[in-house]
Amino acid sequence: MAFRVAISGLKAASGELDVIGNNIANSNTAGFKKSRAEFVDVFAVSSVGGSGSTPGSGVRLSAIRQQFTQGNIAFTDNNLDMAINGTGFFILDDSGTQIYSRGGAFGVDRNGFLANAQGQNLIAFGADASGNITGAAGPIQVNTSNIAPQASANMTIDLNLDAAQGVPAVGVFDATNPNSFNHSTSTTIFDSLGNSHLASMYYVKTATANQWEGYTFVDGTQVDGPDALNFSSTGALTTPASGVITTPSFTPTGGGAAMTLAQDYSASTQYGSAFSVNALAQDGFTTGRLSGLDIDSEGIIFARFTNGQSSVQGQIALANFPNNQGLQPVSDTSWGETFSSGAVTIGAPGTASLGLLQAGALEQSNTDLSEELVNMIIAQRSFQANAEVISTSDTVTQSIINLR
């Protein structure tokens, strides 16, 4: 009897050492969750129960449970690496099978999909052409094609015209003669082909109080003006009433389509201070190539382009389960759904208890090496003690055999 009890103890200690060894071996595995060996005692019982004087029959390994505590977050130099600060799991498409992982080392494969080193595609919510997140979840494919140019159509011109200025020395306006205008400013605009053009605006004080004239030139050619800019006695713009001056249609050089410019002056003023340009913006841009991807804490994936534009590609989807302990471990630090885990719940980062994302970082293994080394010593002593029970039982048995 003692032999069998001690052998069960050896098996239990050996099983615990296997668990500890696996924890230690994966102490540097991103997203790894340590395990704990759980034991129960064994009693030999009949249909009518066991005797109170009957010793136990040993021990057995009842379960190996993974501990889903949060691991430390370590920053990396890959902005597509992601760490979850919460209870959620990344959702991966493994050749049509959906699996779940805490390992967040991702990159872009040759087909533009976000995937890990095992070729498993990351699942995300898609985005429409306007950048709105849709409810459809699937493998996220980054659009790597060039972004089309957009012709300038609207300008915001927020400036202050100096109220102390008088009529220019030269009374006939000439863009090449700085003595014929009071102020000027310029910005770059774009045509339908993405070609850049220089738009210049000139401002001339008239003999009428609080009245100015504006002129617009593109690449040195006049496309609009004179346009009246009238201000009240408090310096606020009164004409045009809408605050917007729209140029006539003009065709820029370089083969681009005809275009107009709606110039919004509504925030402009005429105060007794030096001429200043507070804002000068336009909505056009040239073509651009993908230059990088950024992911925010809520999992929104932004594509950045060389022309300064950005677009939303999608949003990372996270999963959670009623019982994480019921998940079935599979290879490559991943888990599969089971009946015991309960049905998966899918949502966006930052919702429920899924947690937020940290881009450019990985969640480290939650293995505590100091703790594991202590546990290893305890398991080793347990193994040695059970081996000693076998040795002692053998000595007792030999003594009985040697009785004459």
CSV table of C-alpha atoms in Angstrom, one decimal:
chain,number,residue,atom,x,y,z
A,1,MET,CA,0.0,0.0,0.0
A,2,ALA,CA,2.7,2.4,1.0
A,3,PHE,CA,4.5,1.7,-2.4
A,4,ARG,CA,1.4,2.7,-4.3
A,5,VAL,CA,0.8,5.9,-2.2
A,6,ALA,CA,4.5,6.9,-2.7
A,7,ILE,CA,4.4,6.2,-6.4
A,8,SER,CA,1.3,8.5,-6.7
A,9,GLY,CA,3.2,11.1,-4.9
A,10,LEU,CA,6.2,10.7,-7.3
A,11,LYS,CA,3.8,11.1,-10.3
A,12,ALA,CA,2.2,14.2,-8.7
A,13,ALA,CA,5.5,15.8,-8.0
A,14,SER,CA,6.8,15.0,-11.5
A,15,GLY,CA,3.6,16.5,-13.0
A,16,GLU,CA,4.1,19.7,-10.9
A,17,LEU,CA,7.7,19.9,-12.1
A,18,ASP,CA,6.5,19.6,-15.7
A,19,VAL,CA,4.2,22.5,-15.2
A,20,ILE,CA,6.9,24.6,-13.5
A,21,GLY,CA,9.3,23.7,-16.2
A,22,ASN,CA,6.9,24.9,-18.9
A,23,ASN,CA,6.3,28.1,-17.0
A,24,ILE,CA,10.0,28.8,-16.8
A,25,ALA,CA,10.6,27.8,-20.5
A,26,ASN,CA,8.0,30.4,-21.5
A,27,SER,CA,9.1,33.2,-19.2
A,28,ASN,CA,10.1,35.2,-22.3
A,29,THR,CA,7.1,34.3,-24.5
A,30,ALA,CA,4.9,37.3,-25.3
A,31,GLY,CA,1.3,36.8,-24.2
A,32,PHE,CA,2.1,33.5,-22.3
A,33,LYS,CA,0.0,32.7,-19.3
A,34,LYS,CA,1.5,30.6,-16.5
A,35,SER,CA,-0.2,27.4,-15.3
A,36,ARG,CA,-0.8,26.0,-11.8
A,37,ALA,CA,-0.9,22.3,-10.9
A,38,GLU,CA,-3.9,21.3,-8.7
A,39,PHE,CA,-4.0,18.1,-6.7
A,40,VAL,CA,-6.6,16.0,-4.8
A,41,ASP,CA,-6.2,13.1,-2.4
A,42,VAL,CA,-7.4,9.6,-3.3
A,43,PHE,CA,-9.4,7.3,-1.1
A,44,ALA,CA,-10.5,3.8,-1.8
A,45,VAL,CA,-14.2,3.6,-1.1
A,46,SER,CA,-16.9,1.1,-1.6
A,47,SER,CA,-20.6,1.5,-2.4
A,48,VAL,CA,-21.2,1.8,1.4
A,49,GLY,CA,-18.5,4.4,1.9
A,50,GLY,CA,-15.0,4.2,3.4
A,51,SER,CA,-13.8,3.3,6.9
A,52,GLY,CA,-12.7,6.0,9.2
A,53,SER,CA,-9.5,4.1,9.9
A,54,THR,CA,-8.6,3.5,6.3
A,55,PRO,CA,-5.6,5.5,5.2
A,56,GLY,CA,-5.7,7.4,1.9
A,57,SER,CA,-4.6,5.9,-1.3
A,58,GLY,CA,-2.3,8.7,-2.4
A,59,VAL,CA,-2.7,11.8,-4.6
A,60,ARG,CA,-3.5,12.6,-8.2
A,61,LEU,CA,-3.1,15.6,-10.4
A,62,SER,CA,-6.7,16.9,-10.8
A,63,ALA,CA,-6.2,19.9,-13.1
A,64,ILE,CA,-3.7,22.2,-14.7
A,65,ARG,CA,-5.2,25.7,-14.7
A,66,GLN,CA,-3.8,28.6,-16.6
A,67,GLN,CA,-3.6,31.9,-14.7
A,68,PHE,CA,-4.9,34.8,-16.8
A,69,THR,CA,-3.4,37.6,-14.8
A,70,GLN,CA,-2.1,40.7,-16.5
A,71,GLY,CA,1.5,40.5,-17.7
A,72,ASN,CA,3.9,43.5,-17.7
A,73,ILE,CA,3.9,45.6,-20.9
A,74,ALA,CA,7.2,46.1,-22.7
A,75,PHE,CA,7.6,48.7,-25.5
A,76,THR,CA,9.1,47.7,-28.8
A,77,ASP,CA,10.2,49.4,-32.0
A,78,ASN,CA,7.3,48.0,-34.1
A,79,ASN,CA,4.2,50.1,-34.1
A,80,LEU,CA,2.1,47.2,-35.2
A,81,ASP,CA,2.9,45.3,-32.0
A,82,MET,CA,0.0,45.5,-29.6
A,83,ALA,CA,-0.5,44.7,-25.9
A,84,ILE,CA,-4.0,44.3,-24.2
A,85,ASN,CA,-4.4,46.0,-20.9
A,86,GLY,CA,-7.5,44.1,-19.8
A,87,THR,CA,-9.1,40.7,-20.1
A,88,GLY,CA,-9.7,40.6,-23.9
A,89,PHE,CA,-8.1,38.3,-26.5
A,90,PHE,CA,-7.0,39.0,-30.0
A,91,ILE,CA,-9.1,37.1,-32.6
A,92,LEU,CA,-7.1,35.2,-35.2
A,93,ASP,CA,-8.2,33.5,-38.4
A,94,ASP,CA,-6.2,30.3,-38.7
A,95,SER,CA,-7.1,28.9,-42.1
A,96,GLY,CA,-10.8,29.4,-41.5
A,97,THR,CA,-10.7,28.5,-37.8
A,98,GLN,CA,-11.1,31.2,-35.2
A,99,ILE,CA,-8.6,31.1,-32.3
A,100,TYR,CA,-7.7,33.6,-29.6
A,101,SER,CA,-4.4,34.9,-28.3
A,102,ARG,CA,-2.8,37.4,-26.0
A,103,GLY,CA,0.3,37.5,-28.2
A,104,GLY,CA,0.3,40.8,-30.1
A,105,ALA,CA,3.3,40.6,-32.4
A,106,PHE,CA,1.8,41.6,-35.8
A,107,GLY,CA,3.0,42.8,-39.2
A,108,VAL,CA,1.7,43.3,-42.7
A,109,ASP,CA,2.1,40.2,-44.9
A,110,ARG,CA,2.7,40.3,-48.7
A,111,ASN,CA,-1.1,40.5,-49.4
A,112,GLY,CA,-1.6,43.5,-47.1
A,113,PHE,CA,-3.2,41.6,-44.2
A,114,LEU,CA,-2.3,42.2,-40.6
A,115,ALA,CA,-0.9,38.8,-39.5
A,116,ASN,CA,1.4,37.2,-37.0
A,117,ALA,CA,4.5,35.1,-37.7
A,118,GLN,CA,2.4,32.0,-38.0
A,119,GLY,CA,0.4,33.5,-40.9
A,120,GLN,CA,-2.8,33.8,-38.8
A,121,ASN,CA,-4.7,36.9,-39.8
A,122,LEU,CA,-5.9,39.4,-37.2
A,123,ILE,CA,-9.7,40.0,-37.1
A,124,ALA,CA,-11.0,43.6,-37.1
A,125,PHE,CA,-14.1,45.6,-37.8
A,126,GLY,CA,-14.0,47.1,-41.3
A,127,ALA,CA,-14.4,50.7,-42.3
A,128,ASP,CA,-16.4,52.3,-45.1
A,129,ALA,CA,-15.0,54.8,-47.6
A,130,SER,CA,-15.7,57.7,-45.2
A,131,GLY,CA,-13.8,56.1,-42.4
A,132,ASN,CA,-16.8,55.0,-40.4
A,133,ILE,CA,-16.4,51.7,-38.5
A,134,THR,CA,-18.9,49.0,-39.6
A,135,GLY,CA,-20.2,46.1,-37.7
A,136,ALA,CA,-18.7,43.5,-40.1
A,137,ALA,CA,-15.7,41.7,-38.7
A,138,GLY,CA,-13.1,39.8,-40.7
A,139,PRO,CA,-9.4,39.7,-41.6
A,140,ILE,CA,-8.1,43.3,-41.9
A,141,GLN,CA,-6.4,44.1,-45.2
A,142,VAL,CA,-4.6,47.4,-45.4
A,143,ASN,CA,-5.1,49.4,-48.6
A,144,THR,CA,-1.5,49.8,-49.9
A,145,SER,CA,-2.5,51.5,-53.2
A,146,ASN,CA,-1.7,55.2,-53.8
A,147,ILE,CA,-4.3,57.7,-52.6
A,148,ALA,CA,-5.9,59.7,-55.4
A,149,PRO,CA,-5.3,63.5,-55.5
A,150,GLN,CA,-8.1,65.9,-54.6
A,151,ALA,CA,-8.4,69.3,-56.2
A,152,SER,CA,-8.6,72.3,-53.9
A,153,ALA,CA,-12.1,73.7,-53.7
A,154,ASN,CA,-12.4,75.5,-50.4
A,155,MET,CA,-10.0,77.9,-48.6
A,156,THR,CA,-10.1,79.3,-45.1
A,157,ILE,CA,-8.5,82.8,-44.9
A,158,ASP,CA,-8.4,84.2,-41.4
A,159,LEU,CA,-6.4,87.5,-41.4
A,160,ASN,CA,-6.4,91.0,-39.9
A,161,LEU,CA,-6.2,93.9,-42.3
A,162,ASP,CA,-4.5,97.0,-40.7
A,163,ALA,CA,-7.1,99.6,-40.1
A,164,ALA,CA,-4.4,102.3,-40.1
A,165,GLN,CA,-3.4,101.7,-43.7
A,166,GLY,CA,-4.3,104.3,-46.3
A,167,VAL,CA,-4.7,104.1,-50.1
A,168,PRO,CA,-1.5,102.7,-51.8
A,169,ALA,CA,0.9,105.2,-53.3
A,170,VAL,CA,0.2,103.9,-56.8
A,171,GLY,CA,-3.6,104.1,-57.5
A,172,VAL,CA,-3.8,101.5,-60.3
A,173,PHE,CA,-3.4,97.8,-58.9
A,174,ASP,CA,-0.5,95.8,-60.3
A,175,ALA,CA,0.5,92.5,-58.7
A,176,THR,CA,4.1,93.1,-59.7
A,177,ASN,CA,4.3,96.5,-58.0
A,178,PRO,CA,4.3,96.3,-54.2
A,179,ASN,CA,3.4,100.0,-54.1
A,180,SER,CA,0.0,99.3,-55.6
A,181,PHE,CA,-1.3,97.1,-52.8
A,182,ASN,CA,-1.2,97.1,-49.0
A,183,HIS,CA,-0.9,93.4,-48.1
A,184,SER,CA,-0.5,90.0,-49.7
A,185,THR,CA,-0.3,86.3,-48.7
A,186,SER,CA,0.1,83.0,-50.6
A,187,THR,CA,-0.5,79.3,-50.2
A,188,THR,CA,-0.2,76.1,-52.3
A,189,ILE,CA,-3.3,74.6,-53.9
A,190,PHE,CA,-3.7,71.5,-56.0
A,191,ASP,CA,-5.5,70.6,-59.2
A,192,SER,CA,-7.4,67.4,-60.2
A,193,LEU,CA,-4.2,65.7,-61.2
A,194,GLY,CA,-2.4,66.6,-57.9
A,195,ASN,CA,-0.2,69.3,-59.5
A,196,SER,CA,0.6,72.1,-57.1
A,197,HIS,CA,0.0,75.7,-57.9
A,198,LEU,CA,0.7,79.0,-56.0
A,199,ALA,CA,-2.4,80.9,-55.1
A,200,SER,CA,-1.7,84.6,-54.1
A,201,MET,CA,-4.1,87.0,-52.5
A,202,TYR,CA,-3.6,90.8,-52.6
A,203,TYR,CA,-5.5,93.4,-50.6
A,204,VAL,CA,-5.9,97.0,-51.5
A,205,LYS,CA,-7.3,99.8,-49.2
A,206,THR,CA,-9.8,102.0,-51.0
A,207,ALA,CA,-10.7,105.6,-50.4
A,208,THR,CA,-13.9,104.5,-48.7
A,209,ALA,CA,-13.6,104.0,-45.0
A,210,ASN,CA,-13.4,100.4,-43.8
A,211,GLN,CA,-13.4,99.1,-47.4
A,212,TRP,CA,-10.8,96.9,-49.1
A,213,GLU,CA,-10.5,95.1,-52.4
A,214,GLY,CA,-9.2,91.6,-52.8
A,215,TYR,CA,-7.5,90.0,-55.8
A,216,THR,CA,-6.7,86.3,-56.4
A,217,PHE,CA,-3.8,85.1,-58.7
A,218,VAL,CA,-2.9,81.5,-59.5
A,219,ASP,CA,0.6,81.0,-60.8
A,220,GLY,CA,0.9,84.7,-61.5
A,221,THR,CA,-2.4,84.8,-63.5
A,222,GLN,CA,-5.4,86.8,-62.2
A,223,VAL,CA,-8.4,84.6,-61.6
A,224,ASP,CA,-10.6,86.9,-59.5
A,225,GLY,CA,-10.9,90.5,-58.3
A,226,PRO,CA,-11.5,93.1,-57.4
A,227,ASP,CA,-13.8,91.7,-54.7
A,228,ALA,CA,-15.2,94.0,-52.0
A,229,LEU,CA,-14.3,93.3,-48.4
A,230,ASN,CA,-16.2,95.7,-46.1
A,231,PHE,CA,-15.9,95.9,-42.3
A,232,SER,CA,-18.0,97.5,-39.6
A,233,SER,CA,-16.8,100.3,-37.3
A,234,THR,CA,-15.9,97.5,-34.8
A,235,GLY,CA,-13.7,95.7,-37.3
A,236,ALA,CA,-16.1,92.8,-38.2
A,237,LEU,CA,-16.5,91.6,-41.8
A,238,THR,CA,-19.9,92.8,-43.3
A,239,THR,CA,-19.3,92.2,-47.0
A,240,PRO,CA,-19.7,89.6,-48.4
A,241,ALA,CA,-22.6,88.9,-46.0
A,242,SER,CA,-21.8,85.1,-46.1
A,243,GLY,CA,-18.2,85.7,-45.6
A,244,VAL,CA,-17.4,83.6,-48.7
A,245,ILE,CA,-16.0,84.8,-52.0
A,246,THR,CA,-16.1,82.2,-54.8
A,247,THR,CA,-13.8,82.8,-57.8
A,248,PRO,CA,-15.0,82.3,-61.3
A,249,SER,CA,-14.0,79.0,-62.9
A,250,PHE,CA,-10.5,78.8,-64.2
A,251,THR,CA,-8.3,76.2,-65.8
A,252,PRO,CA,-4.8,75.8,-64.2
A,253,THR,CA,-1.7,75.0,-66.2
A,254,GLY,CA,-0.6,71.3,-66.4
A,255,GLY,CA,-3.7,69.7,-67.8
A,256,GLY,CA,-5.9,69.7,-64.7
A,257,ALA,CA,-9.7,70.2,-64.8
A,258,ALA,CA,-11.3,73.6,-64.5
A,259,MET,CA,-11.8,74.6,-60.8
A,260,THR,CA,-13.2,77.3,-58.5
A,261,LEU,CA,-12.0,78.4,-55.1
A,262,ALA,CA,-14.5,79.2,-52.3
A,263,GLN,CA,-12.6,81.6,-50.0
A,264,ASP,CA,-14.0,81.9,-46.5
A,265,TYR,CA,-13.1,85.2,-44.9
A,266,SER,CA,-15.8,85.1,-42.2
A,267,ALA,CA,-13.2,85.1,-39.4
A,268,SER,CA,-11.2,88.0,-40.9
A,269,THR,CA,-11.0,91.4,-39.1
A,270,GLN,CA,-9.9,95.0,-39.6
A,271,TYR,CA,-8.3,96.2,-36.4
A,272,GLY,CA,-5.7,98.9,-35.8
A,273,SER,CA,-2.8,96.4,-35.6
A,274,ALA,CA,-0.3,95.1,-38.1
A,275,PHE,CA,-1.4,92.8,-40.9
A,276,SER,CA,-1.4,89.2,-39.8
A,277,VAL,CA,-2.5,85.8,-41.1
A,278,ASN,CA,-4.0,83.7,-38.4
A,279,ALA,CA,-5.1,80.8,-40.5
A,280,LEU,CA,-4.6,79.9,-44.2
A,281,ALA,CA,-5.8,76.5,-45.2
A,282,GLN,CA,-7.2,74.7,-48.3
A,283,ASP,CA,-8.7,71.2,-48.8
A,284,GLY,CA,-6.7,69.9,-51.7
A,285,PHE,CA,-3.8,67.4,-51.8
A,286,THR,CA,-1.6,65.6,-54.2
A,287,THR,CA,-1.3,61.8,-54.6
A,288,GLY,CA,0.3,59.9,-51.8
A,289,ARG,CA,1.8,56.6,-51.0
A,290,LEU,CA,1.3,54.6,-47.8
A,291,SER,CA,4.0,55.6,-45.4
A,292,GLY,CA,2.9,53.9,-42.2
A,293,LEU,CA,0.2,52.6,-39.9
A,294,ASP,CA,-0.8,53.8,-36.5
A,295,ILE,CA,-3.1,52.1,-33.9
A,296,ASP,CA,-4.7,54.1,-31.1
A,297,SER,CA,-5.8,52.8,-27.7
A,298,GLU,CA,-9.3,51.9,-29.0
A,299,GLY,CA,-7.9,49.8,-31.8
A,300,ILE,CA,-8.6,52.3,-34.6
A,301,ILE,CA,-6.1,51.6,-37.5
A,302,PHE,CA,-4.9,54.8,-39.3
A,303,ALA,CA,-3.0,54.6,-42.6
A,304,ARG,CA,-0.7,57.6,-43.1
A,305,PHE,CA,0.3,58.7,-46.6
A,306,THR,CA,3.2,60.7,-47.9
A,307,ASN,CA,0.9,63.6,-48.8
A,308,GLY,CA,0.0,64.2,-45.2
A,309,GLN,CA,-3.4,62.5,-45.4
A,310,SER,CA,-4.6,59.7,-43.3
A,311,SER,CA,-7.5,57.2,-43.5
A,312,VAL,CA,-9.2,54.8,-41.1
A,313,GLN,CA,-8.7,51.2,-42.2
A,314,GLY,CA,-10.7,49.5,-39.4
A,315,GLN,CA,-10.8,48.7,-35.7
A,316,ILE,CA,-9.2,45.8,-33.9
A,317,ALA,CA,-11.8,43.4,-32.5
A,318,LEU,CA,-11.3,41.7,-29.1
A,319,ALA,CA,-13.0,38.7,-27.6
A,320,ASN,CA,-13.9,37.6,-24.1
A,321,PHE,CA,-15.5,34.5,-22.5
A,322,PRO,CA,-17.5,33.9,-19.3
A,323,ASN,CA,-14.9,31.3,-18.2
A,324,ASN,CA,-11.4,31.8,-19.4
A,325,GLN,CA,-10.3,28.7,-17.5
A,326,GLY,CA,-12.5,26.7,-19.9
A,327,LEU,CA,-10.5,27.7,-23.0
A,328,GLN,CA,-8.6,24.9,-24.7
A,329,PRO,CA,-4.8,25.7,-25.1
A,330,VAL,CA,-3.5,25.2,-28.6
A,331,SER,CA,-0.1,25.8,-30.0
A,332,ASP,CA,1.6,29.2,-30.5
A,333,THR,CA,0.2,30.8,-27.3
A,334,SER,CA,-3.4,30.6,-28.5
A,335,TRP,CA,-6.6,29.1,-27.2
A,336,GLY,CA,-9.8,27.7,-28.7
A,337,GLU,CA,-13.4,28.1,-27.6
A,338,THR,CA,-15.0,25.1,-25.7
A,339,PHE,CA,-18.4,24.4,-24.1
A,340,SER,CA,-16.8,25.0,-20.7
A,341,SER,CA,-15.5,28.5,-21.7
A,342,GLY,CA,-18.9,29.7,-22.7
A,343,ALA,CA,-19.9,31.5,-25.9
A,344,VAL,CA,-17.4,34.2,-27.2
A,345,THR,CA,-18.3,37.9,-26.8
A,346,ILE,CA,-16.8,40.2,-29.4
A,347,GLY,CA,-16.4,43.9,-29.0
A,348,ALA,CA,-14.2,47.0,-29.5
A,349,PRO,CA,-11.2,47.8,-27.2
A,350,GLY,CA,-12.3,50.0,-24.4
A,351,THR,CA,-15.8,48.5,-24.1
A,352,ALA,CA,-17.0,46.2,-21.3
A,353,SER,CA,-13.9,44.7,-19.6
A,354,LEU,CA,-12.0,43.9,-22.9
A,355,GLY,CA,-9.4,46.5,-22.1
A,356,LEU,CA,-7.5,49.1,-24.1
A,357,LEU,CA,-4.6,48.6,-26.5
A,358,GLN,CA,-1.1,49.8,-26.3
A,359,ALA,CA,0.5,50.0,-29.7
A,360,GLY,CA,4.2,49.5,-30.1
A,361,ALA,CA,4.3,47.2,-27.1
A,362,LEU,CA,3.9,43.5,-26.2
A,363,GLU,CA,2.5,41.9,-23.1
A,364,GLN,CA,5.2,39.9,-21.4
A,365,SER,CA,4.7,36.4,-19.9
A,366,ASN,CA,3.1,36.6,-16.4
A,367,THR,CA,5.6,34.0,-15.2
A,368,ASP,CA,7.4,35.1,-12.0
A,369,LEU,CA,10.8,33.3,-12.1
A,370,SER,CA,11.4,33.8,-8.4
A,371,GLU,CA,8.1,32.2,-7.5
A,372,GLU,CA,8.7,29.3,-10.0
A,373,LEU,CA,12.1,28.6,-8.6
A,374,VAL,CA,10.7,28.4,-5.1
A,375,ASN,CA,7.9,26.1,-6.3
A,376,MET,CA,10.5,23.9,-8.0
A,377,ILE,CA,12.4,23.5,-4.8
A,378,ILE,CA,9.2,22.5,-3.0
A,379,ALA,CA,8.3,20.0,-5.8
A,380,GLN,CA,11.8,18.6,-5.7
A,381,ARG,CA,11.6,18.0,-1.9
A,382,SER,CA,8.2,16.4,-2.4
A,383,PHE,CA,9.6,14.1,-5.0
A,384,GLN,CA,12.6,13.2,-2.7
A,385,ALA,CA,10.3,12.6,0.3
A,386,ASN,CA,8.1,10.2,-1.7
A,387,ALA,CA,11.2,8.5,-3.0
A,388,GLU,CA,12.3,8.1,0.7
A,389,VAL,CA,8.9,6.6,1.5
A,390,ILE,CA,9.5,3.9,-1.1
A,391,SER,CA,13.0,3.3,0.2
A,392,THR,CA,11.7,3.0,3.8
A,393,SER,CA,8.9,0.7,2.7
A,394,ASP,CA,11.4,-1.4,0.9
A,395,THR,CA,13.5,-1.7,4.0
A,396,VAL,CA,10.5,-2.7,6.1
A,397,THR,CA,9.5,-5.3,3.5
A,398,GLN,CA,13.0,-6.8,3.4
A,399,SER,CA,12.9,-7.0,7.3
A,400,ILE,CA,9.7,-8.9,7.1
A,401,ILE,CA,11.0,-11.3,4.4
A,402,ASN,CA,14.1,-11.9,6.5
A,403,LEU,CA,12.1,-13.0,9.5
A,404,ARG,CA,12.9,-16.7,10.4
